[in-house]
Short mmCIF file of C-alpha atoms in Angstrom, two decimals:
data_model
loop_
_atom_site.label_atom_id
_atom_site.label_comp_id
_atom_site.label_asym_id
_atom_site.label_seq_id
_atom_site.Cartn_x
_atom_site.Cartn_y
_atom_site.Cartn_z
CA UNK A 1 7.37 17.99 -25.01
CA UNK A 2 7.20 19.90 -21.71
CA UNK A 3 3.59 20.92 -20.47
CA UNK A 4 2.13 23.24 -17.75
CA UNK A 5 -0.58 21.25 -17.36
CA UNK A 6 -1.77 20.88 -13.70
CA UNK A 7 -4.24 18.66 -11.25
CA UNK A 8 -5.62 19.97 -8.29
CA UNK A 9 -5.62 18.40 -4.82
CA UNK A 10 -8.10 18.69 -2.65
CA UNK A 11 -8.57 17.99 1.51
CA UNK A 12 -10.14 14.90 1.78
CA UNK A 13 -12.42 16.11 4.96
CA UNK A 14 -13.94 19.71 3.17
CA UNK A 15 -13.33 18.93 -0.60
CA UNK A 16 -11.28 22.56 -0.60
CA UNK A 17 -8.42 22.27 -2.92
CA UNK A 18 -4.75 22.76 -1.04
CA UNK A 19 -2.42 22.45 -4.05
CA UNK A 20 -2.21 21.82 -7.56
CA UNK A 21 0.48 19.23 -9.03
CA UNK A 22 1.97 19.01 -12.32
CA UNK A 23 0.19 16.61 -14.43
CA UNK A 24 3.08 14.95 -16.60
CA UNK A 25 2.42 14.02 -20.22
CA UNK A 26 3.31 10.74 -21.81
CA UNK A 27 6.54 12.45 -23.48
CA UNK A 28 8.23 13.65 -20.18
CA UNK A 29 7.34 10.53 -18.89
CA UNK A 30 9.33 9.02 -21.57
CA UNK A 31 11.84 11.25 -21.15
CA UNK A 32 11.98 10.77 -17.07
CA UNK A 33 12.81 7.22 -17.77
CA UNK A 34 15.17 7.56 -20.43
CA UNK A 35 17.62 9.88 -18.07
CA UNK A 36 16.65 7.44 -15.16
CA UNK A 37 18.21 4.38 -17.74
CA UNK A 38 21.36 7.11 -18.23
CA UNK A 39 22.00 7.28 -14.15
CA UNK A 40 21.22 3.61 -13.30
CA UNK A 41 24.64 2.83 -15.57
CA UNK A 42 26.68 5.09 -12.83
CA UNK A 43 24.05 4.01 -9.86
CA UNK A 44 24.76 0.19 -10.24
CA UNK A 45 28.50 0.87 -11.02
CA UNK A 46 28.32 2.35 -7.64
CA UNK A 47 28.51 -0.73 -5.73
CA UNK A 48 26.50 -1.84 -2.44
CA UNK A 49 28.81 -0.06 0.22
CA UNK A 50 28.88 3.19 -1.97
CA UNK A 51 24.45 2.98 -2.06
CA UNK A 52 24.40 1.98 1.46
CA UNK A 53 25.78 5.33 2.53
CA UNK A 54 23.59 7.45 0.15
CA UNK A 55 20.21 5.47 1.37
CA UNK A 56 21.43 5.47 4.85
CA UNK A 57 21.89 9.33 4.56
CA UNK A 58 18.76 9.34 2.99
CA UNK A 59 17.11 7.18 6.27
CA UNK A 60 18.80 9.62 8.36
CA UNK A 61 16.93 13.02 6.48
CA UNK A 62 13.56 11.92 6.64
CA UNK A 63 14.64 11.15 10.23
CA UNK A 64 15.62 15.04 10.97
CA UNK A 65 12.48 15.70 8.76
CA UNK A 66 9.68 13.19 10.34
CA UNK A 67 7.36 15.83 11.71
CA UNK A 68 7.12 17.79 8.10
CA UNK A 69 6.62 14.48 6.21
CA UNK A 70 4.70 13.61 8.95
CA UNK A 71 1.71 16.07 8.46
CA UNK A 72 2.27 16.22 5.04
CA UNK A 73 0.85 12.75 5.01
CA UNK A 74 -1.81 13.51 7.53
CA UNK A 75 -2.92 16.50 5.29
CA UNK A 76 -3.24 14.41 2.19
CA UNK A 77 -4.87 11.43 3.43
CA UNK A 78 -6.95 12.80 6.02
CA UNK A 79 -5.49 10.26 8.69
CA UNK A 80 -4.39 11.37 12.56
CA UNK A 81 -0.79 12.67 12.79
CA UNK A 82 -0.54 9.43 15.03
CA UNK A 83 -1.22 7.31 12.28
CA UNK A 84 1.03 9.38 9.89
CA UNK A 85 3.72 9.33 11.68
CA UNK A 86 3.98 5.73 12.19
CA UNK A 87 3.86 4.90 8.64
CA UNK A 88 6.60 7.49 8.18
CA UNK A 89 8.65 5.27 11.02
CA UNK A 90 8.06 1.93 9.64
CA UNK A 91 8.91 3.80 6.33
CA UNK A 92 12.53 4.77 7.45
CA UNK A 93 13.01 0.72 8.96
CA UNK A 94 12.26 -0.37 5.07
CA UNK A 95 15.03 2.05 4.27
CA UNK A 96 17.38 1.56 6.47
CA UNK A 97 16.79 -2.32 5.92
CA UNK A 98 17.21 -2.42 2.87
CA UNK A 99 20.70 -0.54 2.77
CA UNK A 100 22.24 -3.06 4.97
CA UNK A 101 21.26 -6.23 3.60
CA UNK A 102 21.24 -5.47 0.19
CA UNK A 103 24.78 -7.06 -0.69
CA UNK A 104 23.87 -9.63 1.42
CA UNK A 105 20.82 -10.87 -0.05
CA UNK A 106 22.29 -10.43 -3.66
CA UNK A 107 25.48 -12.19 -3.25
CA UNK A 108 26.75 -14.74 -5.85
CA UNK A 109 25.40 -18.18 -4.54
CA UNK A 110 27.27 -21.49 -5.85
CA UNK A 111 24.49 -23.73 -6.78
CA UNK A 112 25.04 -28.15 -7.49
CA UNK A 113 25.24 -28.73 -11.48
CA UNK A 114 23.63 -31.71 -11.26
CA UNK A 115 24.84 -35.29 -12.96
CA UNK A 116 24.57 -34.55 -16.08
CA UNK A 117 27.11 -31.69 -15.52
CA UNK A 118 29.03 -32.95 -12.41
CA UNK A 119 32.77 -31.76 -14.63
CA UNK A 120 31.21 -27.52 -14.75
CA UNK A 121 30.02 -25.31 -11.97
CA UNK A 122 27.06 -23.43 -11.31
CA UNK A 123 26.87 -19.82 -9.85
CA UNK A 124 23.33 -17.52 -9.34
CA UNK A 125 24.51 -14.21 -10.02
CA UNK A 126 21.72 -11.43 -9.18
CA UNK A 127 21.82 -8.45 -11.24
CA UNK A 128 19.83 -4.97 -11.10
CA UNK A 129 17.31 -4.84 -14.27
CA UNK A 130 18.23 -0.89 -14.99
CA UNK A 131 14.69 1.15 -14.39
CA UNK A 132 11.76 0.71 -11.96
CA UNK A 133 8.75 1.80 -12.42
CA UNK A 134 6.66 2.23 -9.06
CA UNK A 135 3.04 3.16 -8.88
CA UNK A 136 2.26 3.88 -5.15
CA UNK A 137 -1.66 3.68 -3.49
CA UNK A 138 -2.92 6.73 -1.62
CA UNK A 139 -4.03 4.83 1.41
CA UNK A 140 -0.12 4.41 2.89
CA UNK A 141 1.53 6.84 0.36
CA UNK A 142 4.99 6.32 2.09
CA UNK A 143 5.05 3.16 3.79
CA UNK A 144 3.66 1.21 0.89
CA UNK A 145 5.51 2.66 -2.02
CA UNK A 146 8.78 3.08 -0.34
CA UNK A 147 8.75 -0.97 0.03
CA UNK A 148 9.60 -1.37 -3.50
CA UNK A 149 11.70 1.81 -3.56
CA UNK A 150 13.97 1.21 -0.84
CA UNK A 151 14.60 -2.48 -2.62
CA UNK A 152 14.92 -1.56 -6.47
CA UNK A 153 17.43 1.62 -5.27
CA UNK A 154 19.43 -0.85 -2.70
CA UNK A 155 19.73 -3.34 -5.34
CA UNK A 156 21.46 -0.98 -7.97
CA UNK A 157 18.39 0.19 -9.99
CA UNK A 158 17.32 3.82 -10.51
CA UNK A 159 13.23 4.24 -9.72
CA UNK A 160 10.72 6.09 -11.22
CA UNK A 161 8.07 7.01 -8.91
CA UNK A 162 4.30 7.80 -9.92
CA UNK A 163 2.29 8.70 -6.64
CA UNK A 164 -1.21 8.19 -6.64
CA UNK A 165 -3.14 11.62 -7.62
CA UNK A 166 -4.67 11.59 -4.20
CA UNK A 167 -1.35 11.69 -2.51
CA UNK A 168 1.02 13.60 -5.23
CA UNK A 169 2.84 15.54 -2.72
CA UNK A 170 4.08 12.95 -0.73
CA UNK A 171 5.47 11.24 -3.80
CA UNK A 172 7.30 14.89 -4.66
CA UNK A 173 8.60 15.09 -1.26
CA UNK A 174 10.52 11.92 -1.80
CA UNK A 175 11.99 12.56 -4.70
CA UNK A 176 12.89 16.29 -3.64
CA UNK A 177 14.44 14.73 -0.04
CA UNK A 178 16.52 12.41 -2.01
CA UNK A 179 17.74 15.07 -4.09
CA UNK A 180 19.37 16.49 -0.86
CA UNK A 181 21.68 13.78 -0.45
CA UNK A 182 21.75 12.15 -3.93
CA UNK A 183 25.48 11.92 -5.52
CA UNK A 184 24.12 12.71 -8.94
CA UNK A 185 21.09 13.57 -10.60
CA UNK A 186 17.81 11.06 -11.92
CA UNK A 187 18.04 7.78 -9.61
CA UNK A 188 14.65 8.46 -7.71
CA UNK A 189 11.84 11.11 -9.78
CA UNK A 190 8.69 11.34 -9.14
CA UNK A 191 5.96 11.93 -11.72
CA UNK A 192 2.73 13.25 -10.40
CA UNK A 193 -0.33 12.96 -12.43
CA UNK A 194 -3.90 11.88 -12.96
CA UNK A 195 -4.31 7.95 -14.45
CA UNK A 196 -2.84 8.75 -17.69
CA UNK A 197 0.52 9.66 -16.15
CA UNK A 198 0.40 6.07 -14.54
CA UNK A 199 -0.35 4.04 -17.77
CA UNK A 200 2.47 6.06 -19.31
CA UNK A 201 4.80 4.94 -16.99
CA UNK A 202 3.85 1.09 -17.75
CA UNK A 203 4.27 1.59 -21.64
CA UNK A 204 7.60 3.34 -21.16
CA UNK A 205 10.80 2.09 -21.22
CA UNK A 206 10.96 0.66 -17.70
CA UNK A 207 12.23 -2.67 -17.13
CA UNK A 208 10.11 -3.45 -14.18
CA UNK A 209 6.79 -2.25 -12.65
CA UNK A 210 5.50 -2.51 -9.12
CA UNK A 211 2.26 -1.59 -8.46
CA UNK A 212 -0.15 -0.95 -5.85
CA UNK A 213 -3.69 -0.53 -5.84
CA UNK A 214 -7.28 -2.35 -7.18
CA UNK A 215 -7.65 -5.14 -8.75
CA UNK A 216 -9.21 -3.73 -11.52
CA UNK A 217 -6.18 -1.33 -12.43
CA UNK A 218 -3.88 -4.12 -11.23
CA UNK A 219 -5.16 -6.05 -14.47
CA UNK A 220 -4.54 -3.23 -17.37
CA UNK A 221 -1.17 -2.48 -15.58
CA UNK A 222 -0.20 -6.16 -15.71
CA UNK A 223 -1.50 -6.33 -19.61
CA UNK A 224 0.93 -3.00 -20.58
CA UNK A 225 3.76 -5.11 -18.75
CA UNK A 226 3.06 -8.16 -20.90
CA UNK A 227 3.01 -6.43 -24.21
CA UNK A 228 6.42 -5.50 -23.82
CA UNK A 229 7.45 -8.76 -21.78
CA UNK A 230 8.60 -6.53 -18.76
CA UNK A 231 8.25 -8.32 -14.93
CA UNK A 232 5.34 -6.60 -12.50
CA UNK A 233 4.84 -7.30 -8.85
CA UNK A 234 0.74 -6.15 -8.38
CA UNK A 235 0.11 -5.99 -4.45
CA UNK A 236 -4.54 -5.91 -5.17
CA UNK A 237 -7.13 -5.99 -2.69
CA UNK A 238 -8.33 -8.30 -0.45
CA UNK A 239 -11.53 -9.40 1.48
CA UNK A 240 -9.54 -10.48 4.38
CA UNK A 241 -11.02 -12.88 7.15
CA UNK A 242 -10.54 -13.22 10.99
CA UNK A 243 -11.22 -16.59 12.52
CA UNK A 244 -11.88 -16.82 16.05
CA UNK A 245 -11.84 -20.20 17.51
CA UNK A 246 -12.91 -21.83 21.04
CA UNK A 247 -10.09 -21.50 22.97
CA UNK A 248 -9.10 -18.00 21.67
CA UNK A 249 -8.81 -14.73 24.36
CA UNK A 250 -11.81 -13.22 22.93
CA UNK A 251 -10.83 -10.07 24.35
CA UNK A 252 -7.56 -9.63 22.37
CA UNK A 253 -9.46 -10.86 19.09
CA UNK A 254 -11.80 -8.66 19.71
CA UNK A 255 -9.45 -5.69 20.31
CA UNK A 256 -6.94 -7.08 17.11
CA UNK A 257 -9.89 -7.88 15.01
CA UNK A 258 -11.79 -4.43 15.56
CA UNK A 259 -7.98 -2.51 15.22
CA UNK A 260 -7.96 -4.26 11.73
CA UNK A 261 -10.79 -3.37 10.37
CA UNK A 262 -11.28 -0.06 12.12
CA UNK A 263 -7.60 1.56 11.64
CA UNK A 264 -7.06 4.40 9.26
CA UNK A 265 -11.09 4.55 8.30
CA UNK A 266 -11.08 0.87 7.16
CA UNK A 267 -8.35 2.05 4.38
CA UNK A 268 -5.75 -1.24 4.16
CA UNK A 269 -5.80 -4.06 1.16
CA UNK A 270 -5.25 -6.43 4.85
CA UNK A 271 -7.40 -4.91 6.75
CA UNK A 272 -10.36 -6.80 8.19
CA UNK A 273 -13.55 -6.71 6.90
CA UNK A 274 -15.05 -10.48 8.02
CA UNK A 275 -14.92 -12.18 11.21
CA UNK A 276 -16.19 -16.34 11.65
CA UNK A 277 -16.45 -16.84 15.51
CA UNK A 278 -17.15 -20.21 16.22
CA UNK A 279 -20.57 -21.22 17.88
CA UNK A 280 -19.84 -21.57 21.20
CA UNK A 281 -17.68 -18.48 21.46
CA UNK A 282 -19.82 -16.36 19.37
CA UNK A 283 -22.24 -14.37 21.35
CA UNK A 284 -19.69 -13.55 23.86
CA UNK A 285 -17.23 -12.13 21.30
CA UNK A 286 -19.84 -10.03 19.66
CA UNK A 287 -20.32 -8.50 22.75
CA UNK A 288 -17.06 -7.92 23.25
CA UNK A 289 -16.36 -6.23 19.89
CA UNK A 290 -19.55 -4.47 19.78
CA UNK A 291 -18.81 -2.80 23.54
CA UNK A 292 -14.94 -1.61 21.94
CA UNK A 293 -16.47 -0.32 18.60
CA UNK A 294 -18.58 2.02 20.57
CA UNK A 295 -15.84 3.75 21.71
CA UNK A 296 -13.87 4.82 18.30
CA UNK A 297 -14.46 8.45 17.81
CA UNK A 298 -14.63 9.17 14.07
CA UNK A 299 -12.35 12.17 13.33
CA UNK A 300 -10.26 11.45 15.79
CA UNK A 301 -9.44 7.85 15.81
CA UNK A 302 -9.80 7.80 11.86
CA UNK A 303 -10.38 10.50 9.42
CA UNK A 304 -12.40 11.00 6.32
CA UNK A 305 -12.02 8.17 3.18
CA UNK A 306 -9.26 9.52 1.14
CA UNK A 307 -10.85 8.89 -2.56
CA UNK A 308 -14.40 10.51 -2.32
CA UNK A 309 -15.81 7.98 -4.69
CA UNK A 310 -15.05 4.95 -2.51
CA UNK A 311 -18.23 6.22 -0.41
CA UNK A 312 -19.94 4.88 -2.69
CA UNK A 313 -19.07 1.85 -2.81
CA UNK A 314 -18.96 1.39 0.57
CA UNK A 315 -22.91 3.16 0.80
CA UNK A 316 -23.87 0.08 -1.67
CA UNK A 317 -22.29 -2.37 0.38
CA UNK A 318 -24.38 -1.07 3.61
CA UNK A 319 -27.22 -1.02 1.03
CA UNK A 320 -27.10 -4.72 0.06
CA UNK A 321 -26.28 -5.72 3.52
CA UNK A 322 -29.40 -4.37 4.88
CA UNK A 323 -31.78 -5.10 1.91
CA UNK A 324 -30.34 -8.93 2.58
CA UNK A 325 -31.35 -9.34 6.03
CA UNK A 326 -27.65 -8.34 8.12
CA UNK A 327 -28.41 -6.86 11.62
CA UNK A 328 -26.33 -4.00 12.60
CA UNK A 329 -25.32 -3.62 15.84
CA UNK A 330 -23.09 -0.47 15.35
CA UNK A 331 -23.89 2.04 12.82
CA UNK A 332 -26.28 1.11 10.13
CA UNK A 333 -26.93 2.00 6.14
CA UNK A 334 -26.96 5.77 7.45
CA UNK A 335 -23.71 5.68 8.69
CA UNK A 336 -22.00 7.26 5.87
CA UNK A 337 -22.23 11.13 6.71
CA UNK A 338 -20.25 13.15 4.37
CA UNK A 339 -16.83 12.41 3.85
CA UNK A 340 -16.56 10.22 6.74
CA UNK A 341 -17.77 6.67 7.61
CA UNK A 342 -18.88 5.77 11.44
CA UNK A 343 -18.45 2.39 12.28
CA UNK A 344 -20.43 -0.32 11.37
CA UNK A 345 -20.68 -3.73 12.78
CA UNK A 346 -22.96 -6.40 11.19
CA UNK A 347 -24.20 -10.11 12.19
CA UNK A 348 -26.04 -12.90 9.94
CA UNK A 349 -24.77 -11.19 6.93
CA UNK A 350 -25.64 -13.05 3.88
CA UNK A 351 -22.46 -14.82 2.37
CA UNK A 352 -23.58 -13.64 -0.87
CA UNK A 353 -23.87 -10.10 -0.73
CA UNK A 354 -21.70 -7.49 -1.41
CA UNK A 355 -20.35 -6.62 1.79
CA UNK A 356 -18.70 -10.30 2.40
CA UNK A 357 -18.11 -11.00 -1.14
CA UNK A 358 -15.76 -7.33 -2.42
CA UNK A 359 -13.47 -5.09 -0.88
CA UNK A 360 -15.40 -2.50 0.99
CA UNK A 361 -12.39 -0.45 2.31
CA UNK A 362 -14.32 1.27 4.36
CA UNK A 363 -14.61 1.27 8.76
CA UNK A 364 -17.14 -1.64 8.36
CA UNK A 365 -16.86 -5.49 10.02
CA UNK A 366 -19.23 -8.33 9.11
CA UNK A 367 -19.03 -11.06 11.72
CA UNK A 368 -20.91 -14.33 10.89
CA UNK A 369 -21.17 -17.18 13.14
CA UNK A 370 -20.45 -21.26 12.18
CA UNK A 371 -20.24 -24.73 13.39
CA UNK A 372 -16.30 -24.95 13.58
CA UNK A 373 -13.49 -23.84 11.86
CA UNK A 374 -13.56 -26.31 8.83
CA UNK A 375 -16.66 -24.08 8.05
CA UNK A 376 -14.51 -20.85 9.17
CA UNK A 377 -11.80 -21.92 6.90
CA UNK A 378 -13.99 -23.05 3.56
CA UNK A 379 -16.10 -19.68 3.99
CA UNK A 380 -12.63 -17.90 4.09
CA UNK A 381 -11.93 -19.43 1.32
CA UNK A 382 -14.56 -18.98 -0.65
#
């Protein structure tokens, strides 16, 4: 059943809506995959050198096209043009990578039999599954999303595409690009919808889902995939350390370290967020970092946070931080102001609190001093 139904989206810097999206039901979802099984018969018959030239004319269009696709990211996320037109680069490299090697990477591989067989042969033969579902994040809606694209199309399967709702018309441009240079209708369609589109696609007939995004969603996308005994690749979050030893060039860590946790407002699943400096280095280092983050210019170095409601998690973190006894030495619990987050850098934060224990995602960086790196490595760990 077709619907009309609709979902605004809205600039993440004013709240203003700037387009509305079709929200697609469960049935057309159904039905999306059930041509995309119909034209991944005729895709995989197609053979590697027949794909490489569509993807590879594909590459080449969002080439001619980077500036449009360019600021269309930019608009939706909120990030510099900079920063959205590098993603769309490293974008087209996945693309273009992925045609080339494909047949390469898939080729039939003569394996040993073992003793027990030594009179047969063996052979690994690598075969596309038929439909993949991808569910893309809003923090890199190209670059992310077009890594299992790119793959799943170059290795003879036809993709269904469901953008996140923060990003939807990035999602449709890819889908309505590829339709420029596609031989024949349904191998890449995007779906664009609120959460319920999404869980849809995992209960459909797909025979693979890749999925980006948090943990929490990770875990009811990977139990839809196991009722129906499907295969799921979940890329999650991460709380992602930086260890900076004695003999490091404290400047460069500094200047990696900060670019980490700084770049695209603190938005990246491995993106910074704690820093153990060893001891003898430490003071030094902080000093370092704490000169550099003084510099960024929010708004123009990063933008706004893309999902409005992540401001509040990263306002808690601050919260906890501060109620725990961290020192700030950039920014502070204040430093959230509207839709956009200033930098913050912290010291003698409490391993135990929030901010050093879950995924902020936000322009914040906790750096906490120790002994050595056995402790650097254990509190990584932990």
């Amino acid at each position: 059943m077709s619907t009309t139904a609709t979902f605004d989206k809205a600039d993440p810097a004013t709240g203003e809506v700037i387009a509305q999206y079709k929200n697609f039901s469960r049935d057309e979802v159904f039905t999306c995959v059930d041509s995309a099984h119909l034209a991944s018969l005729r895709w995989a018959e197609f053979g590697f050198t027949a794909r490489k030239r569509t993807l590879l004319k594909w590459a080449s269009y969002i080439t001619k096209n980077h500036n449009e696709i360019a600021h269309l990211v930019a608009s939706e996320c909120g990030k510099p043009i900079g920063d959205a037109a590098l993603e769309v680069s490293i974008s087209i490299d996945n693309l273009s990578w992925a045609a080339k090697h494909a047949e390469q990477i898939m080729r039939k591989q003569d394996r040993p039999s073992g003793l027990l067989m030594f009179n047969m042969k063996a052979q690994v033969q690598r075969s596309p599954l038929g439909v993949v579902g991808v569910i893309g994040p809003w923090n890199y809606p190209i670059f992310t999303p077009m890594g299992s694209i790119a793959y799943a199309l170059a290795a003879g399967n036809t993709v269904v595409f469901k953008p996140s709702e923060y990003t939807p018309g990035v999602g449709k441009w890819l889908a309505d690009s590829f339709a420029q240079i596609a031989p024949f209708e349904n191998i890449l369609t995007t779906v664009t919808g609120l959460p319920d589109t999404g869980k849809a696609l995992t209960e459909s007939a797909v025979n693979k889902i890749s999925f980006t995004g948090s943990t929490r969603t990770a875990k009811k996308v990977a139990a839809s995939c196991a009722e129906r005994m499907i295969p799921v690749v979940l890329e999650c979050g991460g709380k992602d350390p930086v260890i900076v030893d004695t003999d490091a060039d404290l400047k460069l860590a500094a200047e990696y370290a900060l670019w980490s946790a700084m770049a695209n407002a603190g938005q990246s699943c491995i993106g910074a967020e704690r820093v153990y400096v060893v001891e003898s280095v430490a003071d030094q280092f902080i000093e370092i970092i704490t000169n550099m983050a003084k510099k960024i210019q929010v708004g123009k170095d990063y933008g706004p946070a893309t999902m409005p409601s992540q401001l509040n998690v990263i306002q808690s973190h601050l919260d906890d931080a501060k109620a725990r006894g961290a020192k700030f030495l950039v920014g502070g619990a204040d430093s959230v102001k509207g839709a956009f987050v200033e930098p913050v850098i912290m010291v003698d934060v409490p391993e135990d609190s929030t901010a050093m224990t879950q995924e902020t995602f936000g322009p914040t960086l906790a750096i906490n001093k120790v002994l050595n790196t056995d402790e650097a490595i254990r509190l990584s760990n932990a």
